[in-house]
Structure formats: structure tokens, C-alpha cells
PDB file of C-alpha atoms in Angstrom:
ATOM      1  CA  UNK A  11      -7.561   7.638  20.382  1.00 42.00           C
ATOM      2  CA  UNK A  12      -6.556   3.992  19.335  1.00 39.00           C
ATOM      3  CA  UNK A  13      -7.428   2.698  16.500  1.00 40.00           C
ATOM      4  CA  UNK A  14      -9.747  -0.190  15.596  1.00 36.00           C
ATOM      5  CA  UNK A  15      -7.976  -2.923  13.876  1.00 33.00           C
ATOM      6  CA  UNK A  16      -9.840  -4.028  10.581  1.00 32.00           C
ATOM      7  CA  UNK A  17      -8.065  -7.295  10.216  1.00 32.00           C
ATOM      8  CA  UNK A  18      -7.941  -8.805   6.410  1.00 32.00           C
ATOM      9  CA  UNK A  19      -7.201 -12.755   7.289  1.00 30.00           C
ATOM     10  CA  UNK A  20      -5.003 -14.998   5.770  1.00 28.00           C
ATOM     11  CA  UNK A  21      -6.133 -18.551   5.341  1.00 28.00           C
ATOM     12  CA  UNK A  22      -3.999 -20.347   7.709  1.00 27.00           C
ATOM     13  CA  UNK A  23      -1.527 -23.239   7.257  1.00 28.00           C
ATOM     14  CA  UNK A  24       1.220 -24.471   9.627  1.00 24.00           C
ATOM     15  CA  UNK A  25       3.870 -22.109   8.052  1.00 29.00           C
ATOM     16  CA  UNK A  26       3.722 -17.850   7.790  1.00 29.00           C
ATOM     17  CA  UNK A  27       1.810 -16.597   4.547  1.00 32.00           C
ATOM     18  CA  UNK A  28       1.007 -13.374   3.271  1.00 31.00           C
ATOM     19  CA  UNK A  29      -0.722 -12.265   0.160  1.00 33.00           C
ATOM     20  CA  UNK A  30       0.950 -10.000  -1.695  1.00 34.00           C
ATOM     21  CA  UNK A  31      -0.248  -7.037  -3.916  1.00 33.00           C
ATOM     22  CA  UNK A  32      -3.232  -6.062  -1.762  1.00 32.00           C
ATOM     23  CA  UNK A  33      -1.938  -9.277  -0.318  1.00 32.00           C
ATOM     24  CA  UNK A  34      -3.280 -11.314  -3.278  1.00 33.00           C
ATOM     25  CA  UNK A  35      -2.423 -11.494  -7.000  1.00 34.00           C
ATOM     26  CA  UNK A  36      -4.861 -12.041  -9.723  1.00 33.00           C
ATOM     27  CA  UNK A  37      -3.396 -13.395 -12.404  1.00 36.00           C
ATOM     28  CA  UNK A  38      -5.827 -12.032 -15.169  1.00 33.00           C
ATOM     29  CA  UNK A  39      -5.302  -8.564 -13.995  1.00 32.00           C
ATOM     30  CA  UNK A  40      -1.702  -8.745 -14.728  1.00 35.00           C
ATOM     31  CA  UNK A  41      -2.117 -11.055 -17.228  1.00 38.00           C
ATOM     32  CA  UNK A  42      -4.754 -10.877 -19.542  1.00 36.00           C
ATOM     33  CA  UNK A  43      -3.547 -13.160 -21.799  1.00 37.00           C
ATOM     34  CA  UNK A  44      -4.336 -15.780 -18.973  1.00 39.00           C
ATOM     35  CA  UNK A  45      -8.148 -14.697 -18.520  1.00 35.00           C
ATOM     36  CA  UNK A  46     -11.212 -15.893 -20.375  1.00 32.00           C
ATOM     37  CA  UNK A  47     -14.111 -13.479 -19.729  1.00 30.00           C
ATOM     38  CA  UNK A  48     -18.083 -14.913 -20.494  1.00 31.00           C
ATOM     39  CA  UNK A  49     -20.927 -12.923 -19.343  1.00 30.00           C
ATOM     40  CA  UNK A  50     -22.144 -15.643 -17.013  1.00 30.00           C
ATOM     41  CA  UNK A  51     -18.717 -17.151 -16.764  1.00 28.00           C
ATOM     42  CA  UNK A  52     -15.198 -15.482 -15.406  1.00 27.00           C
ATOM     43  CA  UNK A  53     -11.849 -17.733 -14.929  1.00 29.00           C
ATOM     44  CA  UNK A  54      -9.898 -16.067 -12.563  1.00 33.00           C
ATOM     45  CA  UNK A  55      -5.951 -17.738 -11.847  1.00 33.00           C
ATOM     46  CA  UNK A  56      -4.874 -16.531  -8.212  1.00 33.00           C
ATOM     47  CA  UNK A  57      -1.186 -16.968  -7.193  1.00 38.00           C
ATOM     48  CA  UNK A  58      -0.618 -16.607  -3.257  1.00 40.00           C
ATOM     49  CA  UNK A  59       2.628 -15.976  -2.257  1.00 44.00           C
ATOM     50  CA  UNK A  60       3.827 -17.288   1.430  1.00 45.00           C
ATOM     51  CA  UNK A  61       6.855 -16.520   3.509  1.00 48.00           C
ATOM     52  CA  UNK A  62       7.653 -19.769   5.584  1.00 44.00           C
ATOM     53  CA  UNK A  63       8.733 -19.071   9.148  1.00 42.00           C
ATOM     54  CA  UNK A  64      11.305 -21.863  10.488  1.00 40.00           C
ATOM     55  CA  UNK A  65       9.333 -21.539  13.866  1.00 45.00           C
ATOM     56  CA  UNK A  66       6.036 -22.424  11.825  1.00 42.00           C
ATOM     57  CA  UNK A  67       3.889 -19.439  13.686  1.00 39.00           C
ATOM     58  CA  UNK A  68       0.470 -18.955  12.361  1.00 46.00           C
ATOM     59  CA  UNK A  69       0.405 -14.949  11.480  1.00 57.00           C
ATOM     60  CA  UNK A  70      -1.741 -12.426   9.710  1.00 66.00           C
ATOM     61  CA  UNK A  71      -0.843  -9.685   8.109  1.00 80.00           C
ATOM     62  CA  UNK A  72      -3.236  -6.762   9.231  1.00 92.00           C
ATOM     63  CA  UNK A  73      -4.689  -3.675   8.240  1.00 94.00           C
ATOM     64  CA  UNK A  74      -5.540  -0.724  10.003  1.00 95.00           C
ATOM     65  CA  UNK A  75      -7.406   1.923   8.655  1.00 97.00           C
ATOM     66  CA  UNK A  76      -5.582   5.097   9.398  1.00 98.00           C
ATOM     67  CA  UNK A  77      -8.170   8.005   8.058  1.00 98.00           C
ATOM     68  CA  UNK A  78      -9.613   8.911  11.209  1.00 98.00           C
ATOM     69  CA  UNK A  79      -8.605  11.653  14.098  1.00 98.00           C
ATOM     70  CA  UNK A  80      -6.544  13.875  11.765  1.00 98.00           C
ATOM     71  CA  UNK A  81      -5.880  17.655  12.435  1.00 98.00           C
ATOM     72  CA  UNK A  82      -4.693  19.824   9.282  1.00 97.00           C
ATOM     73  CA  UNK A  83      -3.767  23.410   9.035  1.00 96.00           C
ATOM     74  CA  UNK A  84      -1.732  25.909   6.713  1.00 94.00           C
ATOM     75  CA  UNK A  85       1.816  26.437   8.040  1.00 91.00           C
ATOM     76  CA  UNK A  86       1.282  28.618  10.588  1.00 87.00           C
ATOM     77  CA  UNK A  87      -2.446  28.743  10.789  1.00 92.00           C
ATOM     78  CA  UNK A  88      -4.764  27.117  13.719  1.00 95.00           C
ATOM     79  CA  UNK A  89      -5.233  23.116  13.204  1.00 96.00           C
ATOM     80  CA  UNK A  90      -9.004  21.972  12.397  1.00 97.00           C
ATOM     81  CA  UNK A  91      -9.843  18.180  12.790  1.00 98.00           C
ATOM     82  CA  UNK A  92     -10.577  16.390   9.503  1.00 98.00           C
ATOM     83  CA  UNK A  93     -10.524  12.957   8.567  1.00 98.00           C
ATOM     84  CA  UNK A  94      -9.045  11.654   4.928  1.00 98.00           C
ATOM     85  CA  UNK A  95      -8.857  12.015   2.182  1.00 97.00           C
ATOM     86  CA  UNK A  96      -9.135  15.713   2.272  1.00 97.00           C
ATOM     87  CA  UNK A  97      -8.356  18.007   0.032  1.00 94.00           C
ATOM     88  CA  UNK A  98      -6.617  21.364   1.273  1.00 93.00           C
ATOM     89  CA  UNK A  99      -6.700  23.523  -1.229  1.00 87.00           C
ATOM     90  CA  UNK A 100     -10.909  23.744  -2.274  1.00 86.00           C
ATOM     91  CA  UNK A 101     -11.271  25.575   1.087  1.00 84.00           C
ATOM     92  CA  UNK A 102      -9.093  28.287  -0.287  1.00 78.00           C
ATOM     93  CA  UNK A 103     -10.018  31.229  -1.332  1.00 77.00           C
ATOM     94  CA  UNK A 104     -10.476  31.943  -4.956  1.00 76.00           C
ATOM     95  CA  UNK A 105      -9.148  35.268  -6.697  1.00 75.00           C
ATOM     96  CA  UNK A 106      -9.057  35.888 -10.635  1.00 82.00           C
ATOM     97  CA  UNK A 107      -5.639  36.868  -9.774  1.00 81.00           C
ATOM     98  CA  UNK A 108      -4.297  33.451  -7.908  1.00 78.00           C
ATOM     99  CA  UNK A 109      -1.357  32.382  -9.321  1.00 70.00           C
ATOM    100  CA  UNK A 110      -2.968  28.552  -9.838  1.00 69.00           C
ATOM    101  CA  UNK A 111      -4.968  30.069 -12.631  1.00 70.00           C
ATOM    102  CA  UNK A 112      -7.011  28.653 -14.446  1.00 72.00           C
ATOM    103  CA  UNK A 113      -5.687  24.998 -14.358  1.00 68.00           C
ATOM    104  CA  UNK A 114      -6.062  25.498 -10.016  1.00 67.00           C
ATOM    105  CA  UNK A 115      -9.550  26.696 -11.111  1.00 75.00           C
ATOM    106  CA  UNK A 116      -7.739  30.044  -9.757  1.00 74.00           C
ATOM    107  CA  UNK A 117      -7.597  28.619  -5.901  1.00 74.00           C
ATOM    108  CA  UNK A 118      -5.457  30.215  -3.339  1.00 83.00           C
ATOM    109  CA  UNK A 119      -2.615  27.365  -2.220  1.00 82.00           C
ATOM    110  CA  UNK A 120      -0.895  27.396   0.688  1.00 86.00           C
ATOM    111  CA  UNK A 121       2.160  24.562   2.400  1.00 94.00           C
ATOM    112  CA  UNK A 122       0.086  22.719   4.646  1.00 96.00           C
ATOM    113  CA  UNK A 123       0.802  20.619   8.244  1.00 97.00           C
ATOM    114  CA  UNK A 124      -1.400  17.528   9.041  1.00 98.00           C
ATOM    115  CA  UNK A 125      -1.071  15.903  12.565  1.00 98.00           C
ATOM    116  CA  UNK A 126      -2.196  12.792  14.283  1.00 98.00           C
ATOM    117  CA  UNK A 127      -1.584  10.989  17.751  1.00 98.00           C
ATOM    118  CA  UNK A 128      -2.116   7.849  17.825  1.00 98.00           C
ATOM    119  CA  UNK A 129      -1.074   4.703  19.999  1.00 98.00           C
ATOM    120  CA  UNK A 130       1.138   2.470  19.622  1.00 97.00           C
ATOM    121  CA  UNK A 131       0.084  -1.290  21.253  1.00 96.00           C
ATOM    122  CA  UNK A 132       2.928  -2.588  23.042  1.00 96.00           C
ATOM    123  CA  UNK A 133       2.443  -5.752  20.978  1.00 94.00           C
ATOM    124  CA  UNK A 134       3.557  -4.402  17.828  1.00 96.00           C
ATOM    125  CA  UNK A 135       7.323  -4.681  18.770  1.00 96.00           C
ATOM    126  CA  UNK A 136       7.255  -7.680  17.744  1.00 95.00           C
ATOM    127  CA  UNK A 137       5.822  -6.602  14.702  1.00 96.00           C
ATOM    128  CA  UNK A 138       6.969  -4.669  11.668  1.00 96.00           C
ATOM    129  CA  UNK A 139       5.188  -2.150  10.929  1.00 98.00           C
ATOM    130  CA  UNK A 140       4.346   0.025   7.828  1.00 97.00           C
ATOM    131  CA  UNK A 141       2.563   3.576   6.512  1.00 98.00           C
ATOM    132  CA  UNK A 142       0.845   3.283   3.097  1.00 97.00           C
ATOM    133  CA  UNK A 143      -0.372   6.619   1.236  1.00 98.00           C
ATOM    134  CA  UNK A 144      -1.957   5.825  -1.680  1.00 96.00           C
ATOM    135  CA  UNK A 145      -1.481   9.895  -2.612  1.00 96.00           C
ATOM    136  CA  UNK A 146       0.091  13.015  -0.845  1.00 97.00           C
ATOM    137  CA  UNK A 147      -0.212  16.386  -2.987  1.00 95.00           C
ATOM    138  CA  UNK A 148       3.040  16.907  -2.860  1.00 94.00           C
ATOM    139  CA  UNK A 149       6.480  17.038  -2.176  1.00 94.00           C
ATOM    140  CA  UNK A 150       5.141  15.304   1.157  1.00 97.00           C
ATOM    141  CA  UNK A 151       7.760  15.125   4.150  1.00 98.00           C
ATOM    142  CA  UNK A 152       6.485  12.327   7.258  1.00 98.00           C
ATOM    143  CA  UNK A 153       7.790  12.815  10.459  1.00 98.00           C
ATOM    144  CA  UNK A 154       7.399  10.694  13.086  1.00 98.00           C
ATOM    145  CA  UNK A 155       8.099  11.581  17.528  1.00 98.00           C
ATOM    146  CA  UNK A 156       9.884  14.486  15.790  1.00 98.00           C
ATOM    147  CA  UNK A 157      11.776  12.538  13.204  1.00 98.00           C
ATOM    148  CA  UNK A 158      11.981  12.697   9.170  1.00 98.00           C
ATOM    149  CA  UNK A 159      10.665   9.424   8.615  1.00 98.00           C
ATOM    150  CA  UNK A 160      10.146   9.399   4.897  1.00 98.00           C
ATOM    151  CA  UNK A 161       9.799  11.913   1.670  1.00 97.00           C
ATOM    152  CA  UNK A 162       8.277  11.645  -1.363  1.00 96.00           C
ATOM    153  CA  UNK A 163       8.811  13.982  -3.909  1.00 91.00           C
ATOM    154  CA  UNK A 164       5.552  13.676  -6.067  1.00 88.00           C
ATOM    155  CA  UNK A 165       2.087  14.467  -5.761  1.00 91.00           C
ATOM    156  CA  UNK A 166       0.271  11.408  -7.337  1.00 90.00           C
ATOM    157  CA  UNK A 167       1.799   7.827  -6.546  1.00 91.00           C
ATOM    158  CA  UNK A 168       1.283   6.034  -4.071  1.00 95.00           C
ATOM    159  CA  UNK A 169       4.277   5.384  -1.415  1.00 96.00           C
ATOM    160  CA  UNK A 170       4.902   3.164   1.672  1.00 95.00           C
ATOM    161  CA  UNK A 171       7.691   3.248   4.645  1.00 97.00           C
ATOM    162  CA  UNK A 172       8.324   0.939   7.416  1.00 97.00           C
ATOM    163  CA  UNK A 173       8.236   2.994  10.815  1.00 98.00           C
ATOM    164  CA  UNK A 174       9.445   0.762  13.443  1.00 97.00           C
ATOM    165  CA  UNK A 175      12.785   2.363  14.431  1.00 97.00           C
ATOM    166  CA  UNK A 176      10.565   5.897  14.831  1.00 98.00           C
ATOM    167  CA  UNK A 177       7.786   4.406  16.704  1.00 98.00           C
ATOM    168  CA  UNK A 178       7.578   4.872  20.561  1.00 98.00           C
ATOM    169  CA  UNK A 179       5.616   1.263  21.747  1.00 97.00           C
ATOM    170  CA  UNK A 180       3.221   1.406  24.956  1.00 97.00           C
ATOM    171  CA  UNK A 181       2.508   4.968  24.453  1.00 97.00           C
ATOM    172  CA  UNK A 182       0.909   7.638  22.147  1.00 98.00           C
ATOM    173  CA  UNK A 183       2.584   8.694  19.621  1.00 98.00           C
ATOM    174  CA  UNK A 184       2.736  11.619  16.740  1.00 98.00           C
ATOM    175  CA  UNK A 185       2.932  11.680  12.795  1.00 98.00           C
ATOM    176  CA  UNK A 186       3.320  14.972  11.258  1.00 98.00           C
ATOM    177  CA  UNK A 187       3.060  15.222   7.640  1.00 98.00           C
ATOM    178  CA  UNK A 188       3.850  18.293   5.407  1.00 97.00           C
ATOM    179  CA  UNK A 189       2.602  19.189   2.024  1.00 96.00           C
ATOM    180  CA  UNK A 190       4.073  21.944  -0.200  1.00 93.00           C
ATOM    181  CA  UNK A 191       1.450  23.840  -2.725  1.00 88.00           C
ATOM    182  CA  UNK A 192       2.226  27.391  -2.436  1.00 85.00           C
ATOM    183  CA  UNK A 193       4.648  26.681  -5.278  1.00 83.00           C
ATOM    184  CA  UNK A 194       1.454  28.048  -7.866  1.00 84.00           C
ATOM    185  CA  UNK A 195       1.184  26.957 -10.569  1.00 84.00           C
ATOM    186  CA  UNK A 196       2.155  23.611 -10.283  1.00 79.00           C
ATOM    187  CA  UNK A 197      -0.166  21.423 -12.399  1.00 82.00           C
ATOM    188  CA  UNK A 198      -1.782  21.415 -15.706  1.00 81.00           C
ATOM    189  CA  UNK A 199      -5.570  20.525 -14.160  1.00 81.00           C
ATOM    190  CA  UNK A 200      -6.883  20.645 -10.723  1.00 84.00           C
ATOM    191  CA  UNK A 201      -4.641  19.106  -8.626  1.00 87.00           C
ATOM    192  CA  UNK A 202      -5.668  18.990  -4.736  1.00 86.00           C
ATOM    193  CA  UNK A 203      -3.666  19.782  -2.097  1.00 91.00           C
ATOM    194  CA  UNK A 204      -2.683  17.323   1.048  1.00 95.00           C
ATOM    195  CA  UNK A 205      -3.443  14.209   2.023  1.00 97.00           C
ATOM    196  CA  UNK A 206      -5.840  13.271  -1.207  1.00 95.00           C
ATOM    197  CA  UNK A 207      -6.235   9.601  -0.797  1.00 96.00           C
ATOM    198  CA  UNK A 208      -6.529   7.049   2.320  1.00 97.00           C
ATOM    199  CA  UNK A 209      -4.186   6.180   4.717  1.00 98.00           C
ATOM    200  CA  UNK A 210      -3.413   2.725   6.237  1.00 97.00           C
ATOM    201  CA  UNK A 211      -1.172   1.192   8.731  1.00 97.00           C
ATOM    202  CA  UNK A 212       0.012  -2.563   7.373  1.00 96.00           C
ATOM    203  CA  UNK A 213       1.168  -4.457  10.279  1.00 96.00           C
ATOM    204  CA  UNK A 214       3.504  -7.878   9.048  1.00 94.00           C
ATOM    205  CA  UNK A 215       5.161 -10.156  10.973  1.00 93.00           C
ATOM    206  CA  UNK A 216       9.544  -9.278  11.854  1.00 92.00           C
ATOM    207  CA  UNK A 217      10.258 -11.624   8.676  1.00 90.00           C
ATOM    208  CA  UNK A 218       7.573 -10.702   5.145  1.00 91.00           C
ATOM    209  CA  UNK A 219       7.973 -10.184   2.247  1.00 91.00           C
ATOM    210  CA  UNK A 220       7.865  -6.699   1.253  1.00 92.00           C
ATOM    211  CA  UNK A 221       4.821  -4.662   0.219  1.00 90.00           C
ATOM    212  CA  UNK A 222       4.940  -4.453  -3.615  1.00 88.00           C
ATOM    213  CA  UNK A 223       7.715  -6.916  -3.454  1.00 91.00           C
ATOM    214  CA  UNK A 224       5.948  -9.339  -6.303  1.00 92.00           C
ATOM    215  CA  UNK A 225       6.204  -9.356  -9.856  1.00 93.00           C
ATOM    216  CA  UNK A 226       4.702 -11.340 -12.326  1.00 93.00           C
ATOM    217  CA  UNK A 227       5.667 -12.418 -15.846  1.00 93.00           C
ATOM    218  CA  UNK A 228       4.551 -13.961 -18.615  1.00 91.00           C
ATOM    219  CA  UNK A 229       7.095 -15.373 -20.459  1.00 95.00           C
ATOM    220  CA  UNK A 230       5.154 -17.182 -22.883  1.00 93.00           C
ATOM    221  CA  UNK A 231       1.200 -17.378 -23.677  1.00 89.00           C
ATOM    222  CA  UNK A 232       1.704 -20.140 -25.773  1.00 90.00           C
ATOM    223  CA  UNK A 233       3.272 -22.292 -23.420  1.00 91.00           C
ATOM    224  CA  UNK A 234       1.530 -20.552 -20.495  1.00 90.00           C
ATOM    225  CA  UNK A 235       4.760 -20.330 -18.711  1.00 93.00           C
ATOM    226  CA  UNK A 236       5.058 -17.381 -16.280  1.00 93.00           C
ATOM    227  CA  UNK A 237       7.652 -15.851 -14.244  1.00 95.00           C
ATOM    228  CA  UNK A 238       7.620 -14.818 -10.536  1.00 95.00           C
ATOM    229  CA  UNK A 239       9.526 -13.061  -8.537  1.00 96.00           C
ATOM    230  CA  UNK A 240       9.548 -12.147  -5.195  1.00 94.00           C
ATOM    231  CA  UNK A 241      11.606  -9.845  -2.419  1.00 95.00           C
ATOM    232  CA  UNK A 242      11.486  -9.992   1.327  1.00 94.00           C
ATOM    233  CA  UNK A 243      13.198  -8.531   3.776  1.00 92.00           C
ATOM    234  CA  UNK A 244      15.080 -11.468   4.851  1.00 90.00           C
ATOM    235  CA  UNK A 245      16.101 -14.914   3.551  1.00 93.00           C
ATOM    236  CA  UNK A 246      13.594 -17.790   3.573  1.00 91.00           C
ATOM    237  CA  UNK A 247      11.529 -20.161   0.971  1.00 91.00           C
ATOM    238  CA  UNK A 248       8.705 -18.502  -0.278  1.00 90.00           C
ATOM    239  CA  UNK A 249       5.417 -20.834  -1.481  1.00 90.00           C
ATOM    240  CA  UNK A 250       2.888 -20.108  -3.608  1.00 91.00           C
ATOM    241  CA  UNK A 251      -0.205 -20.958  -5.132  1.00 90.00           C
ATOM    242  CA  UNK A 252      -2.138 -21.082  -8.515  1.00 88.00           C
ATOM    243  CA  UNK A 253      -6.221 -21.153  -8.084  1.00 86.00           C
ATOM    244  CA  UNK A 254      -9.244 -21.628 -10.162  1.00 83.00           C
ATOM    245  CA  UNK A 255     -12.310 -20.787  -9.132  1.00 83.00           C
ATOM    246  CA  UNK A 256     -11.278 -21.361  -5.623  1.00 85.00           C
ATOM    247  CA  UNK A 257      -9.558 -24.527  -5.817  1.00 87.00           C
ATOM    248  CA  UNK A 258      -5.831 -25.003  -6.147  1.00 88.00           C
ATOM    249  CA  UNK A 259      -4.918 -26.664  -9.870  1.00 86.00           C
ATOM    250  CA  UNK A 260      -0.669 -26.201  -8.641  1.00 87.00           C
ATOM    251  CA  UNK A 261       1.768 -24.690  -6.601  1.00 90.00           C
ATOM    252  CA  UNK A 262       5.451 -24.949  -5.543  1.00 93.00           C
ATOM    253  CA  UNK A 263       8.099 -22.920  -3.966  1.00 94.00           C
ATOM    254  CA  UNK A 264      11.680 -21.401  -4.487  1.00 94.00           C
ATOM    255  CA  UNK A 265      14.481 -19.751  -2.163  1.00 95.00           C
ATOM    256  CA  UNK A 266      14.829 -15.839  -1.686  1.00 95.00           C
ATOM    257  CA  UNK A 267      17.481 -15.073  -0.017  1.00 95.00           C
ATOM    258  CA  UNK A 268      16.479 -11.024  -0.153  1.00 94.00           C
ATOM    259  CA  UNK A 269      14.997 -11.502  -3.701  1.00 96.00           C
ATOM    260  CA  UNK A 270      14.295 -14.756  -5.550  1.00 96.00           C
ATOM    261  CA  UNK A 271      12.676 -16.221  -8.414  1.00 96.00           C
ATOM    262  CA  UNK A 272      10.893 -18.838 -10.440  1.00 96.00           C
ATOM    263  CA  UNK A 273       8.867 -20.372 -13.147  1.00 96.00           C
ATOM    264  CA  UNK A 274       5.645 -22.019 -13.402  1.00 93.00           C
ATOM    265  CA  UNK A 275       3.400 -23.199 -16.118  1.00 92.00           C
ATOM    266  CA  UNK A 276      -0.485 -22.756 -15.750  1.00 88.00           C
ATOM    267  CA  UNK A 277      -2.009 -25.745 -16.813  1.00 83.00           C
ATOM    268  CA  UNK A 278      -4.756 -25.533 -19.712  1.00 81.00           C
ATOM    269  CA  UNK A 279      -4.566 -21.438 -19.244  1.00 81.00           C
ATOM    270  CA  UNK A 280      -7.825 -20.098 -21.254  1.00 80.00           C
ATOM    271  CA  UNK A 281      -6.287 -17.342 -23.522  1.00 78.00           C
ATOM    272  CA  UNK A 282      -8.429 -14.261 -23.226  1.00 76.00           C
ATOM    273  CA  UNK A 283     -10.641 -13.196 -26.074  1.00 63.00           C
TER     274      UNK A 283
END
């Protein structure tokens, strides 16, 4: 079953950009300092951050949504379909005498398997491609054609991978991913089990700048100088942008050669009150 491509676009220029974060930063939720909220009035500052390509390409990053066409069973036990998020565990049984107690609202937990085939276009070769799990409950292990992929050894945070050395192009291919539970108790509330949250598949051009790879600073409110930094997973001269209310007030650009950084002053920054 392939998957329909939910594409999140980019405004174009003659150079490679991406929007970082969820692809874009907003300033005032990182930096409240910077905001000025009105009931009839909000300032927002947005800061783009673009990746220049040498060969000037116009690219998109894109997004596929990955919940669909799911099967998920106990280890060992016969696979049902389900889509995600989906929670494991609440269609346990339930025993005064589970060890989850009272904090598992005394649910029966077991290690579970979840499966998926999908296909991979041929085009995305020239891609670079990425899973994003906002949650697995926990100790999740990804395997993908049959090989460990990625593990993450928590139950709540989100986590990303890049896949493109497992992935088999022009063909259908299979993600496995395990969940252990049966490790009762293992929480101090109600915890879940499996894959909890959504699942997407981020698709960049060969040369981005990494997912999460921004971080912004404010170095000081009274000078409304801030600090950004950026890493990518190559070398390259990274641009970015400072909007209000649309429009763009600044802007500039600095080096990374695998990380790289600079500083920028927002001009007449409301402080927030």
C-alpha cells in the first residue's frame, strides 16, 4: 500500500531552504521575552532557516504521514491491523493481581511487535530520508528489511533516524518495531504500551540541515540580540530570516561547515508583558 504524500511547501527561492523545528521557528515560543500578546493584537518574529545548494535546485522538504496500514501483536501472538497511535496495553486484560497495579490501573502488559510494508518510490534515492516517532512505550527497537535500524531506550520522547542505508528503493519494503512492557511495574501512572503517538516519514533533500538541528538564544532582551545556531549534515551557508506579521524586517546568513553559528539583533523587539 503506498502512501499518499501530504506535502508541507516551502516558499521557494533560487537556492534550497528548509524550515526547521516543524520546519519553522517562532521566535515568541522560544522566546517570550520577544513577544507582545494583545487580545486583538499578536506580534509573532519568525526566523527561517535555509540550506543553500551550490547547484541552486528548488526543493521541498516533505512529509508523509506514516499512521496508516499497521499490524500489531504480542510477541508471539497473531498480528491484527491497527492504525496509530494505539495503545497496546488497554486491550489487556485486567486482574486485581497484575503486577502493573494500581498505577497500570492493574492491566495485563505484554512485549509487543508492530509491522508495516510499505514502498519505497524509486525517486527517493536521491533523497534522504527520515522516521520521526513522536513516542514509543518503550525501550522501542526499529528494524528495517531485517535490520536494527535504531533504539531508543525511553518510553516518552520523541526520537528520529535517517533510514536510507536500510531502505530497499523500487520495491516494498518492511519496518518492524518492538516494544517491551512486560517489565510490570514500570511507571508511576498509566503509561500505554506501543506505538502511543504518530508516525511520519520526513523526506529532505541529500544535503539539509538536520531535524532538530536549530537552536535559538537570547543573549540579551535589552539589546534584543539573539543567538542561532544551526547543524547540517554537510558544509554549506545557511540563510535565514526574521518576520513580522508576514513581512521580512531582516535577515542574513553564516557558514556551517557541520555546525555553525551567529548573531542577530531584532529590531524594535516588543518585550512581552
Amino acid at each position: 500500500m503506498r502512501d499518499a504524500f501530504i506535502e508541507k511547501k516551502i516558499r521557494q527561492k533560487s537556492h534550497l531552504k528548509f524550515r526547521i523545528g516543524r520546519f519553522s521557528v517562532i521566535l515568541g515560543l522560544f522566546l517570550p521575552s520577544l513577544l507582545i500578546y494583545k487580545p486583538q493584537n499578536v506580534i509573532l518574529y519568525m526566523a527561517k532557516f535555509l540550506f543553500s545548494n551550490k547547484k541552486k535546485r528548488k526543493k521541498t522538504m516533505k512529509v508523509i504521514d506514516f499512521n496508516s496500514g499497521w499490524t500489531y501483536s504480542p510477541v508471539g501472538g497473531d498480528k491484527k491491523p491497527v492504525d496509530l497511535p494505539h495503545d497496546a496495553m488497554f486491550s489487556e486484560e485486567r486482574g486485581k493481581d497484575c503486577p502493573s497495579g494500581r498505577h497500570g490501573c492493574f492491566f495485563k502488559a505484554n512485549d509487543y511487535e508492530y509491522e508495516k510494508v510499505f514502498f519505497a518510490q524509486k525517486e527517493l534515492e536521491n533523497n534522504s530520508v527520515y522516521f520521526d516517532f513522536e513516542s514509543v512505550y518503550k525501550d522501542a527497537e526499529i528494524f528495517i528489511n531485517g535490520k536494527k535500524a535504531y533504539a531508543n531506550e525511553y518510553g516518552y520522547s520523541e526520537f528520529y533516524f535517517c533510514a536510507d542505508e536500510f531502505l530497499s528503493y523500487g520495491e516494498d519494503n518492511t519496518i518492524k518495531v518492538t516494544v517491551k512492557t512486560s517489565d510490570q511495574p514500570n511507571s508511576r501512572w498509566y503509561s500505554g504500551a506501543g506505538i502511543i503517538r504518530p508516525v511520519e516519514m520526513l523526506v529532505f533533500p541529500k544535503k539539509h540541515i538536520l531535524p532538530k538541528g536549530v537552536k535559538i538564544t537570547t543573549l540579551s532582551y535589552k539589546e534584543r540580540l539573539m543567538k542561532l545556531s544551526a547543524a547540517a549534515n554537510g558544509d554549506g551557508t545557511a540563510d535565514y530570516e526574521v518576520l513580522k506579521d508576514g513581512e521580512k524586517i531582516s535577515g542574513g546568513s553564516f557558514e556551517i561547515k557541520g555546525t555553525g553559528e551567529t548573531e542577530f539583533v531584532v529590531e524594535n523587539g516588543k518585550l512581552w508583558s
